[in-house]
Coordinates of C-alpha atoms in Angstrom, one line a residue:
Chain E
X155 CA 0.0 0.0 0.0
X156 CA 1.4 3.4 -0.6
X157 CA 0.0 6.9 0.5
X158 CA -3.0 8.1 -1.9
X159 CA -3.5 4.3 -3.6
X160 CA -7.5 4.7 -2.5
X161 CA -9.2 7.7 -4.1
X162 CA -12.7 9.3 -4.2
X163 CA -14.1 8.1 -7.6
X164 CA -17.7 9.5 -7.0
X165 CA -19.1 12.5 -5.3
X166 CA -22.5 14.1 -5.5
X167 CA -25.4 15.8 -3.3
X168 CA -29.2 15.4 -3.3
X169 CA -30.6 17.3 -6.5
X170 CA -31.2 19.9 -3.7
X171 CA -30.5 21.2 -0.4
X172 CA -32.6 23.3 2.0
X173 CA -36.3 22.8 2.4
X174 CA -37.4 19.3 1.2
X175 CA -40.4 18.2 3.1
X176 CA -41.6 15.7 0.0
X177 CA -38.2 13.9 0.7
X178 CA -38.2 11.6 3.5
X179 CA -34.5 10.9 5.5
X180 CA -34.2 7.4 2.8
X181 CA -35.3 9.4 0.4
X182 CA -32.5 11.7 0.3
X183 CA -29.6 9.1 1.0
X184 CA -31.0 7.2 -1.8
X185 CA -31.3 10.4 -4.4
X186 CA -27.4 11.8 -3.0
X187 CA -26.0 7.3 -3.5
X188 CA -27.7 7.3 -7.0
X189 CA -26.0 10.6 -8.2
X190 CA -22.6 9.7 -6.6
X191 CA -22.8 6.3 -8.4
X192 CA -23.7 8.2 -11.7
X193 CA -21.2 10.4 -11.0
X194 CA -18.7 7.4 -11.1
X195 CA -19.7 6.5 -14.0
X196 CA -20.6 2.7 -12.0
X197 CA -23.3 0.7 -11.8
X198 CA -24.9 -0.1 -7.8
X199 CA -24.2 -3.9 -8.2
X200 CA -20.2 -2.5 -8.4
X201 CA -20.8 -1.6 -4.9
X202 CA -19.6 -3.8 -2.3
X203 CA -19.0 -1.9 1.0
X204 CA -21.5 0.2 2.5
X205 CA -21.7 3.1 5.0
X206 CA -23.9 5.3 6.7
X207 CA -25.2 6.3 10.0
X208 CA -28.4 5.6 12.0
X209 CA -31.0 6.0 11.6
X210 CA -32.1 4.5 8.5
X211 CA -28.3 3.1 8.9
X212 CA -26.4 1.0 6.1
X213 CA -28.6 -1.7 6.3
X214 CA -31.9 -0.1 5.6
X215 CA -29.5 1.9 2.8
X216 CA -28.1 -1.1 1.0
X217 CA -31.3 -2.9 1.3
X218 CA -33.5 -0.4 -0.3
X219 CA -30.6 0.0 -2.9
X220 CA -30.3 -3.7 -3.7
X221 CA -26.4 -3.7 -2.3
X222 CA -25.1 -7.4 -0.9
X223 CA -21.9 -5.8 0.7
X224 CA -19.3 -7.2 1.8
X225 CA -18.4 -4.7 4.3
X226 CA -20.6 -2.4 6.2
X227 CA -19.7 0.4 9.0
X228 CA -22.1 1.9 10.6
X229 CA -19.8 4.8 12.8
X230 CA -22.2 7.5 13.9
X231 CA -20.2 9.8 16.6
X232 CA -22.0 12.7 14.9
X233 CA -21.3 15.3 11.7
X234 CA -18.1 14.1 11.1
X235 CA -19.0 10.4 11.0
X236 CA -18.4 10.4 7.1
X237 CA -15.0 11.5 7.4
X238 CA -14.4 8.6 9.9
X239 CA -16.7 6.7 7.0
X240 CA -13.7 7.3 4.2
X241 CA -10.9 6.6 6.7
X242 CA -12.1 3.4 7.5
X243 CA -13.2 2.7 3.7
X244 CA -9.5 2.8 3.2
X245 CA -8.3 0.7 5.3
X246 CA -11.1 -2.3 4.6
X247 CA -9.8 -1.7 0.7
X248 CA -6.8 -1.9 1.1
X249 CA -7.0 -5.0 2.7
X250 CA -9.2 -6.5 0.6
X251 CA -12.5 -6.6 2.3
X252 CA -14.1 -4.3 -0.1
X253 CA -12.9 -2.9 -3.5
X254 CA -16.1 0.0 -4.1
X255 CA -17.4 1.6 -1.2
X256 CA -20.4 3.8 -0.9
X257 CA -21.1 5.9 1.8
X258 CA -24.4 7.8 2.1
X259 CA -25.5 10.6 4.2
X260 CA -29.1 12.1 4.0
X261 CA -31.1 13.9 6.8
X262 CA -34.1 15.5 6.7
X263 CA -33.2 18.3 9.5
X264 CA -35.8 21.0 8.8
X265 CA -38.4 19.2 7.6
X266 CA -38.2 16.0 9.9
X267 CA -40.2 13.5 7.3
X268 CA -39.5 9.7 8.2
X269 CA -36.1 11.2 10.4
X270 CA -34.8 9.7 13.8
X271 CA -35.4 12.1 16.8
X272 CA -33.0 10.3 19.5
X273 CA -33.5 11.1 23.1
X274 CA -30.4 10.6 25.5
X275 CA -31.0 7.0 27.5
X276 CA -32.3 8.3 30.8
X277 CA -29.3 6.8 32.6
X278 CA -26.3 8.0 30.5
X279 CA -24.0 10.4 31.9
X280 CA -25.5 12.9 29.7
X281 CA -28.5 12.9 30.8
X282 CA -28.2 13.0 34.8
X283 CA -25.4 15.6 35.1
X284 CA -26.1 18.3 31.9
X285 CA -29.7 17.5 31.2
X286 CA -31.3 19.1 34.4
X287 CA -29.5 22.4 33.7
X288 CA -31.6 22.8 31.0
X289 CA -29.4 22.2 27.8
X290 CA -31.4 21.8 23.9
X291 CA -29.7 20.7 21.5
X292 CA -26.4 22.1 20.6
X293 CA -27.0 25.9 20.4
X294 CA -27.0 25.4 24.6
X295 CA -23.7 23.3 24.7
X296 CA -21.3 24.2 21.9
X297 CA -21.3 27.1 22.8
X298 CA -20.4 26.8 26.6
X299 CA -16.7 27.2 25.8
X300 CA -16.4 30.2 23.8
X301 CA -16.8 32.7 26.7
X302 CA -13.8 31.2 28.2
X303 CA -12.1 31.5 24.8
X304 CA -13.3 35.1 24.5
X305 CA -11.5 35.4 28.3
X306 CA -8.6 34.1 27.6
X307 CA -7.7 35.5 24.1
X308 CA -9.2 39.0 24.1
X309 CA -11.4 37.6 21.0
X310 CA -14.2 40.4 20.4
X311 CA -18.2 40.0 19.5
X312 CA -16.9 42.2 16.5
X313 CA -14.4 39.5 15.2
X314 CA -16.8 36.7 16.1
X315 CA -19.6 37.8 14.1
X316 CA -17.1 38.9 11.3
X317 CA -16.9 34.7 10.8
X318 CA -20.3 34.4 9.1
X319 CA -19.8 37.7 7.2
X320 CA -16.9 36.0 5.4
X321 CA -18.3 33.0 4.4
X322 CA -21.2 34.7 3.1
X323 CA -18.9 35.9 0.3
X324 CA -18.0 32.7 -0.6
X325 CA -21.8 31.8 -0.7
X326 CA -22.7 35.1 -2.8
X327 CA -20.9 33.0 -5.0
X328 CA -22.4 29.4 -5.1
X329 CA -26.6 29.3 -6.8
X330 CA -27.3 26.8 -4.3
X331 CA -26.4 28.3 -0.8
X332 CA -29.1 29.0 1.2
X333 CA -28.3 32.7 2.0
X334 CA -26.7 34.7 -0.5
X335 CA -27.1 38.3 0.2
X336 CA -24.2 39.8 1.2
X337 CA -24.1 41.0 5.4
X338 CA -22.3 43.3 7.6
X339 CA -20.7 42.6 11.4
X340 CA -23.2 45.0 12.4
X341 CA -25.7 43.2 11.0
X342 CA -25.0 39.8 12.4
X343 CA -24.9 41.7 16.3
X344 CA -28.1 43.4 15.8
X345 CA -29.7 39.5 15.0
X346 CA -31.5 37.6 18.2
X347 CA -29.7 36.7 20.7
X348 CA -30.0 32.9 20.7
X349 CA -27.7 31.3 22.9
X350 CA -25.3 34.4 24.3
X351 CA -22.6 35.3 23.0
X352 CA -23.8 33.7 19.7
X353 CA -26.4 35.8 17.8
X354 CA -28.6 33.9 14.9
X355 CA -26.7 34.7 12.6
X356 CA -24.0 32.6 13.7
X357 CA -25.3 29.7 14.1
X358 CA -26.0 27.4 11.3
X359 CA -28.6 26.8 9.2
X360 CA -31.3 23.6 10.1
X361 CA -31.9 22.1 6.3
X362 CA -32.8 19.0 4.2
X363 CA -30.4 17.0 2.1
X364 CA -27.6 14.3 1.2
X365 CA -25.2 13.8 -0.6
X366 CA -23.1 10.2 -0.9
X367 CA -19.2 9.0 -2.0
X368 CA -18.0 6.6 -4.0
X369 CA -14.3 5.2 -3.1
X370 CA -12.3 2.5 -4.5
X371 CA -8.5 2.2 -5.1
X372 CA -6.7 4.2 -7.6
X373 CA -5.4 1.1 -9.7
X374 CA -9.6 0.9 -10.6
X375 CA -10.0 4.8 -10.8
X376 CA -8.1 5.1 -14.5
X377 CA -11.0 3.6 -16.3
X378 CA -13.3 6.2 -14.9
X379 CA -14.6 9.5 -16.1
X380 CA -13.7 11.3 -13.0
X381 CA -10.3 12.8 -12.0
X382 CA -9.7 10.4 -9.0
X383 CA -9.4 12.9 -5.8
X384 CA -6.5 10.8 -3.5
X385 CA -6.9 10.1 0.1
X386 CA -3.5 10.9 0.9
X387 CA -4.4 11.1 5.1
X388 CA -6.6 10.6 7.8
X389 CA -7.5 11.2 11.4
X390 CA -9.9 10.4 13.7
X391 CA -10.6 10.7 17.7
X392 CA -13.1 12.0 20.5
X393 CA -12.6 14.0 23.6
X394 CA -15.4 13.9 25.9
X395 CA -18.6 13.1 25.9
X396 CA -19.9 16.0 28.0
X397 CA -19.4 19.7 26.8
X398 CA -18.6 19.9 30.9
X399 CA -15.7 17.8 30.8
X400 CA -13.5 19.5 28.1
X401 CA -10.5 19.3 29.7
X402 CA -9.6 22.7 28.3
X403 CA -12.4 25.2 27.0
X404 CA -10.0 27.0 24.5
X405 CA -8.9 24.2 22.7
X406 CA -10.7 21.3 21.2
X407 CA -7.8 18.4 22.0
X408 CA -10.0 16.5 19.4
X409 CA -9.4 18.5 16.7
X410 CA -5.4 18.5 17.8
X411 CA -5.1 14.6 17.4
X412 CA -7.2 14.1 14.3
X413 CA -5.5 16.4 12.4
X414 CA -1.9 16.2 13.8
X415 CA -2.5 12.5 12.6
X416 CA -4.0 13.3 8.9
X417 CA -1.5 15.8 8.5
X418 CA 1.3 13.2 9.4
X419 CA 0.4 10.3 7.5
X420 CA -0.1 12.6 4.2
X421 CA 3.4 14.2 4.7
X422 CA 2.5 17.7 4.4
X423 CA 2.7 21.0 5.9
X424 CA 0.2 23.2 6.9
X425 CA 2.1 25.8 3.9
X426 CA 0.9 22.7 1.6
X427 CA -2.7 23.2 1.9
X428 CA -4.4 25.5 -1.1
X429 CA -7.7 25.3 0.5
X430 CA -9.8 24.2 4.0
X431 CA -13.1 22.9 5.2
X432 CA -14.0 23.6 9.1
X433 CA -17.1 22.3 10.0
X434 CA -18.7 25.5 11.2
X435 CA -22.0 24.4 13.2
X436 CA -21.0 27.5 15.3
X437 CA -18.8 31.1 14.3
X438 CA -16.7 30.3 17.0
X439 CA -16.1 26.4 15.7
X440 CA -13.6 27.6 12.9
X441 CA -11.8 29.8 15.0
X442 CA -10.8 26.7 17.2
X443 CA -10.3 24.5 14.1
X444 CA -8.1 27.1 12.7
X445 CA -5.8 27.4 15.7
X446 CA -5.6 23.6 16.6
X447 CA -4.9 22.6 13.4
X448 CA -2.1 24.5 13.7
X449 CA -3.2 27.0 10.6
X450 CA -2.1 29.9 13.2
X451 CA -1.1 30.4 16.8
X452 CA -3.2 30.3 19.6
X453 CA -5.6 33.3 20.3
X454 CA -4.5 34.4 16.7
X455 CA -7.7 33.0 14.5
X456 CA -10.2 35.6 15.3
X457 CA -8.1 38.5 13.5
X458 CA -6.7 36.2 11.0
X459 CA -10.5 35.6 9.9
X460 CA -11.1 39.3 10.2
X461 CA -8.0 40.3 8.4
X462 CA -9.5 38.6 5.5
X463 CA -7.6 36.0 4.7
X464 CA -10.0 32.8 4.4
X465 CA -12.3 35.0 2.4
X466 CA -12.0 34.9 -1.6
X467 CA -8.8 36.3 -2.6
X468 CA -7.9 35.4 0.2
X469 CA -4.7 33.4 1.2
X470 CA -6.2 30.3 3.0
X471 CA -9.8 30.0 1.4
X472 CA -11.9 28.5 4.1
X473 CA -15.4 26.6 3.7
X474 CA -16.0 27.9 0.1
X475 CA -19.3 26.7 -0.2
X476 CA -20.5 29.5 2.2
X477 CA -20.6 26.8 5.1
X478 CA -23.0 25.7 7.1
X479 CA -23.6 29.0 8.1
X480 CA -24.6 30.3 4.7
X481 CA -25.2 26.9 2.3
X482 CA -26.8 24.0 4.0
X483 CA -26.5 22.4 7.1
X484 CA -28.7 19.1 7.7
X485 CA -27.6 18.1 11.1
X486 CA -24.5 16.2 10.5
X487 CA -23.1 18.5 7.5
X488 CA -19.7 16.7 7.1
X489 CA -20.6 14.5 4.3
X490 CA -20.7 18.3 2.7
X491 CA -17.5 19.1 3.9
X492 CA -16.2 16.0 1.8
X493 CA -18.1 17.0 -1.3
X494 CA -17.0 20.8 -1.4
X495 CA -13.3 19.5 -1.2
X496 CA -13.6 17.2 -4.2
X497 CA -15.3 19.8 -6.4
X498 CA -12.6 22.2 -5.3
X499 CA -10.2 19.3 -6.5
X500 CA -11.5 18.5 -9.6
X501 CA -12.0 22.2 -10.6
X502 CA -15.7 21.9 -10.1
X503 CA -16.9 23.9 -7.5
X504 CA -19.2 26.9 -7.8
X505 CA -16.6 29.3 -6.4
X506 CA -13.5 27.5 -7.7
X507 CA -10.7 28.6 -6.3
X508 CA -7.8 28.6 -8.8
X509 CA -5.2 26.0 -8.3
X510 CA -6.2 23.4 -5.5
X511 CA -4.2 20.9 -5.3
X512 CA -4.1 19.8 -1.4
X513 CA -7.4 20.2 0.3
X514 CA -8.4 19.6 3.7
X515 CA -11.4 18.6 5.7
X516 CA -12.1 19.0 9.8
X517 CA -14.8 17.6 11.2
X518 CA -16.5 17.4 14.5
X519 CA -19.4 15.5 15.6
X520 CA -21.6 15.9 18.7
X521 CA -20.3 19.0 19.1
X522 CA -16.7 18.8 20.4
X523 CA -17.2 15.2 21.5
X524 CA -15.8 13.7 17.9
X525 CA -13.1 14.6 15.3
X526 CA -12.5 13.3 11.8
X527 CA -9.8 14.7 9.4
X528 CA -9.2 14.0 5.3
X529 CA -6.2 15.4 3.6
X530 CA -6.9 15.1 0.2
X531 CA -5.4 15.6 -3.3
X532 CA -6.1 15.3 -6.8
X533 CA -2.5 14.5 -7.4
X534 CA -0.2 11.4 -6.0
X535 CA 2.4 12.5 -3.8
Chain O
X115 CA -52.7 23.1 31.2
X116 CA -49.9 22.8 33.9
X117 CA -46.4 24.0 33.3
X118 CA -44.0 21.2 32.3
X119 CA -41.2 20.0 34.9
X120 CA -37.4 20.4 34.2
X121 CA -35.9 17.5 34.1
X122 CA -34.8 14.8 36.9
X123 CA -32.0 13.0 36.7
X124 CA -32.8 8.9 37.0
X125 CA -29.7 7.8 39.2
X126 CA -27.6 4.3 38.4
X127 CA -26.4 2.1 40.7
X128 CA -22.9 4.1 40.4
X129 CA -24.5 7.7 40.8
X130 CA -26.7 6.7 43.2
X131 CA -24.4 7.9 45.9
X132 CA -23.9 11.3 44.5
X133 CA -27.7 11.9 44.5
X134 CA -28.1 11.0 48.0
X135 CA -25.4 12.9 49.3
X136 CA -26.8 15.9 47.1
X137 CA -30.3 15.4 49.6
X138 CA -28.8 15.4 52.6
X139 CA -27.1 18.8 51.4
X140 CA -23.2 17.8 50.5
X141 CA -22.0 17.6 47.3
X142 CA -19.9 14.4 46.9
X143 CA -17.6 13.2 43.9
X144 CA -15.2 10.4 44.1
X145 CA -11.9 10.0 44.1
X146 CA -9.1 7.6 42.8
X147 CA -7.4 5.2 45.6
X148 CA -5.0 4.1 43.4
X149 CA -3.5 7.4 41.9
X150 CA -5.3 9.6 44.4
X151 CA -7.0 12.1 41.8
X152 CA -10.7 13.2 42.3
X153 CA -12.9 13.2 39.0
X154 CA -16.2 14.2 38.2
X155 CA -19.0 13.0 36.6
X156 CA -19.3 9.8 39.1
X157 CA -18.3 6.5 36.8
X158 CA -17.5 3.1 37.8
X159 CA -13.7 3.3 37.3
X160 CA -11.1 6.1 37.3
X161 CA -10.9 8.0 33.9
X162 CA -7.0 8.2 34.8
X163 CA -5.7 4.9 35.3
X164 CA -9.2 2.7 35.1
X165 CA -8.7 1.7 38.2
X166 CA -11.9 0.7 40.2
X167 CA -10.7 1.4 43.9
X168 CA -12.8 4.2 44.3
X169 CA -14.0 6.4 47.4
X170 CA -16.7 8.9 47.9
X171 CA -15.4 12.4 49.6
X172 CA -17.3 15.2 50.3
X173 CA -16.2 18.4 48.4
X174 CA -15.9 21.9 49.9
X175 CA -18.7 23.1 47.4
X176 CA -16.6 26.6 46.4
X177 CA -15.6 27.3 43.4
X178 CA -15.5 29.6 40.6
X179 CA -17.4 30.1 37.4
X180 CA -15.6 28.6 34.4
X181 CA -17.7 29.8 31.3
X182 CA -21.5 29.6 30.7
X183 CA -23.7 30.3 27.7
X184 CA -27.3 32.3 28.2
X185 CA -29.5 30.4 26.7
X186 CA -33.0 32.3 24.9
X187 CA -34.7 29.2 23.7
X188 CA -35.9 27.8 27.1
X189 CA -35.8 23.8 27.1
X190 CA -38.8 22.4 28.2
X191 CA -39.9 23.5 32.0
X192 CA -37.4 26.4 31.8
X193 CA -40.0 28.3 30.3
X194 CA -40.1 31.0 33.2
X195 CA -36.4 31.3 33.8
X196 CA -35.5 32.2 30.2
X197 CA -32.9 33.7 29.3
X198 CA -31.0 31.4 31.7
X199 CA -27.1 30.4 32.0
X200 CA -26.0 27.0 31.2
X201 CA -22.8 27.3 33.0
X202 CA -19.5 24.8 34.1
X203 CA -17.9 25.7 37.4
X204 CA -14.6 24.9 38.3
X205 CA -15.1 22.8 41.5
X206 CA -11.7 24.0 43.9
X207 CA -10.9 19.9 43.9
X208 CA -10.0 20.6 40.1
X209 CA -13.0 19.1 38.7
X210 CA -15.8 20.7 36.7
X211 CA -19.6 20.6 36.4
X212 CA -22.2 21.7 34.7
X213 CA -25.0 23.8 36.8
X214 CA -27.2 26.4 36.7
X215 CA -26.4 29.9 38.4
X216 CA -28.8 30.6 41.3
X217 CA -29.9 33.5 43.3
X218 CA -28.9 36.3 40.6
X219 CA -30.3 37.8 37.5
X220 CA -28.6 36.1 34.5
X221 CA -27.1 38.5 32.5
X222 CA -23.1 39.0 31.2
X223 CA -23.1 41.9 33.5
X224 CA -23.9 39.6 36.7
X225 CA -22.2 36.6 35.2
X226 CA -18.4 37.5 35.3
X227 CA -15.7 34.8 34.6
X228 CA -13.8 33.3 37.7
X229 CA -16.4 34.7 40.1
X230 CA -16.3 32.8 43.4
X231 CA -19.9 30.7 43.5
X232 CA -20.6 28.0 45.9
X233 CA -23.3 25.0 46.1
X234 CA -26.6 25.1 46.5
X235 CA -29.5 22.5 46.2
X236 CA -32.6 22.4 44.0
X237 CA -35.4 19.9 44.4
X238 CA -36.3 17.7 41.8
X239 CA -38.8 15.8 41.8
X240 CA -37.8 13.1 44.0
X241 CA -34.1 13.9 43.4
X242 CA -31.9 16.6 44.4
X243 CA -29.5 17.9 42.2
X244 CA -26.6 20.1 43.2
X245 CA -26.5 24.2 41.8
X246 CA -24.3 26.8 42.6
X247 CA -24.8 30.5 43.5
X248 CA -23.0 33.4 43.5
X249 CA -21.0 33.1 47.0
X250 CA -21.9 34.9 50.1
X251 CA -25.5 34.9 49.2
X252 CA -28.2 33.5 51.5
X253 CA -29.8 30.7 50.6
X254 CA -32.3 30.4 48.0

């Protein structure tokens, strides 16, 4: 096996994204596996691993698709469960126990048709020692940390809301963002207070959608219309399980270890990569992902965003298809994490940004519980 | 139509403990026998060396407030306290915990970062659950 022998072959979303309520959650895997197959330029019955994450789960996806795998994973540690998804696809190819993996994401987060609502078991930690405080859903927990952050780094409100200002610009650019019209720092403070400090306007969106991925190894890529995008590293790993029991607020140690290990086993440097997903659930989530990546020094990402530099022309573009705080966000966005850095890779993407050749994904899932990282590459190293 | 409850925590056999220290007005947590390090949430083993040689000691209930969010969007029985903090104190053992902030209106202004708080204790249902307040209050 050598670094980059299993590549992305196929890579597609749900026709649309945003408000879907005639497509139930199988619906929308099924719509985002078909186009990723197409996309290949395969056939289903070339499919022979599967994965996706409850609920419907790989089973109820390969079933309804008419897949006999081989292989199946069903990781669900959140959002970033698809990059854990590709990590794992190649390691079970190269060692034989699949040769075409799909992996399928599809969530029907606004409109909630045929989707799995899943309370906390009433005797997990969760539940007796963060539920009675009276936390809902991740606008009350991810965003326990920041003020701490905000403490310890001198980061401002100004420089926080000037986050979702800059990936609206990159989603001014792209027809199928949700919100395109351009906005102002001032206007993002003057939006309702939701969970303080974070206004509405820095959270992310709630949406429908899907999207899937098609990976096999690059010796079957060269008969394939596709430009094969190479997995050239990975990382994966998970902190706490409690937003409580962070062991530091300013710094997600999750993000440190996946990427430190994606960024190792692809060989490069952080001067290597031309362009960078964050999963941005939250304004504050990139500023972390920025600075424990190692993209810049600690307490240095707020004005580095501000500054403009992840903003078009900018020198480290940064979730280019306006995020999930300006294109879609489902629930567990990461699968569109994955997709924006192949389109950037194959020269696809609605606001292409000129010379990609080393993108790179971060992902979290349940908030900072889970990380996954891809460093991908349309070239071999 | 009555108001909806907050929440109460269904103990374990493991957290038992902690829930009925909380009624009799002590907040507990456990601590390590083998490496000697205190730890919170209350779990069968140690999350340091996994060791199960555990004891239950009674902490001082000061400490100070580590970060918090105020929440707008009430979670169901928190209807009347809205806008509400969601904060973690730094217990003076060393470990943290989620509570609520008692006795004071919740607001950044009120709410400052490495204020001294200390425990309190809220009825729920047929469990009490530990809070803190702002310290040198009275009682709530």
């Amino acid at each position: 096996m050598a670094r980059g022998d299993v590549v992305i072959v196929g890579a597609a979303e749900t026709d649309e994204v945003g408000v879907l309520p005639g497509h139930s959650t199988l619906r929308l895997h099924v719509e985002g596996a078909r186009n990723a197959v197409a996309d290949a330029g395969l056939r289903m019955s070339d499919i022979d691993g599967i994965a996706s994450v409850s609920a419907p789960g790989p089973i109820q996806v390969a079933h309804t698709l008419g897949i006999k795998p081989r292989w199946i994973d069903g990781t669900g540690v959140g959002g970033t469960s698809f990059l854990l998804h590709v990590r794992h696809a190649v390691a079970a190819i190269r060692a034989g126990h699949a040769t075409t993996v799909l992996i399928t994401h599809g969530e029907s987060g606004r409109s909630q048709v045929g989707s799995a609502r899943g309370a906390l078991p009433a005797s997990s930690p969760n539940a007796q020692f963060e539920a009675p405080y009276g936390v809902l859903g991740p606008p009350t927990m991810f965003t326990i940390p920041l003020l701490r952050y905000m403490k310890e780094f001198g980061l401002t409100a100004e420089q926080l809301a000037y986050v979702p200002v800059a990936q609206r610009k990159w989603a001014a650019r792209n027809p199928r963002a949700r919100y395109r019209e351009p906005i102002t720092v001032e206007d993002v403070l003057d939006s309702r207070m939701i969970s303080y400090p974070l206004h509405l306007l820095e959270c992310c969106l709630v949406t429908d959608g899907g999207g899937a991925l098609v990976i096999t190894s690059a010796d079957r890529a060269g008969d394939l219309p596709q430009p094969p995008v190479h997995i050239l590293g990975t990382g994966e790993t998970f902190e706490s399980p409690l937003i409580s029991q962070m062991e530091d607020f300013t710094t997600s140690a999750a993000f440190r270890r996946s990427s430190a290990e994606a960024f190792a086993e692809a060989g490069i440097t952080h001067g290597d990569v031309d362009h960078l997903m964050i999963y941005d659930a939250f304004a504050h989530v990139p500023i972390y992902g920025l600075e424990d990546m190692g993209f810049v020094g600690r307490g240095e990402a707020g004005a580095f965003i501000a500054e403009g530099n992840t903003e078009p022309g900018g020198r480290l573009p940064l979730n280019t298809n306006g995020g999930g705080l300006s294109y879609t966000h489902t629930g567990m966005y990461g699968m569109f994490l994955i997709q924006e850095s192949v389109r950037q890779l194959r020269g696809q993407a609605a606001a292409q940004v000129p010379g990609v050749e080393i993108s790179v994904a971060q992902g979290n899932g349940g908030m900072f519980t889970a990380a996954g990282t891809l460093v991908l590459s349309n070239r071999t190293p | 139509m009555s108001a909806r409850a907050k929440p109460a925590p269904v103990p374990t056999p493991e957290t038992q403990p902690y829930f009925d220290a909380a009624a009799e007005g002590e907040l507990k947590i456990q601590r390590c026998l083998d490496c000697g390090k205190p730890f919170f949430y209350p779990r069968p083993c140690c999350p340091f060396c996994a060791s199960d040689a555990l004891e239950w000691i009674t902490a001082s209930g000061r400490g100070t407030l580590y970060s918090y969010t105020i929440n707008h969007r009430p979670a169901p029985g928190f209807e009347q306290d809205a806008p509400y903090a969601i904060a973690v104190v730094q217990l003076s053992e060393g470990p943290r915990m989620m509570a609520n902030i008692v006795g004071i209106e919740n607001t950044p202004d009120n709410l400052v970062l490495d204020m001294d708080v200390e425990v309190t204790f809220e009825k729920r249902g047929d469990v009490t659950i530990p809070q803190f307040r702002p310290a040198g209050r009275e009682a709530i």
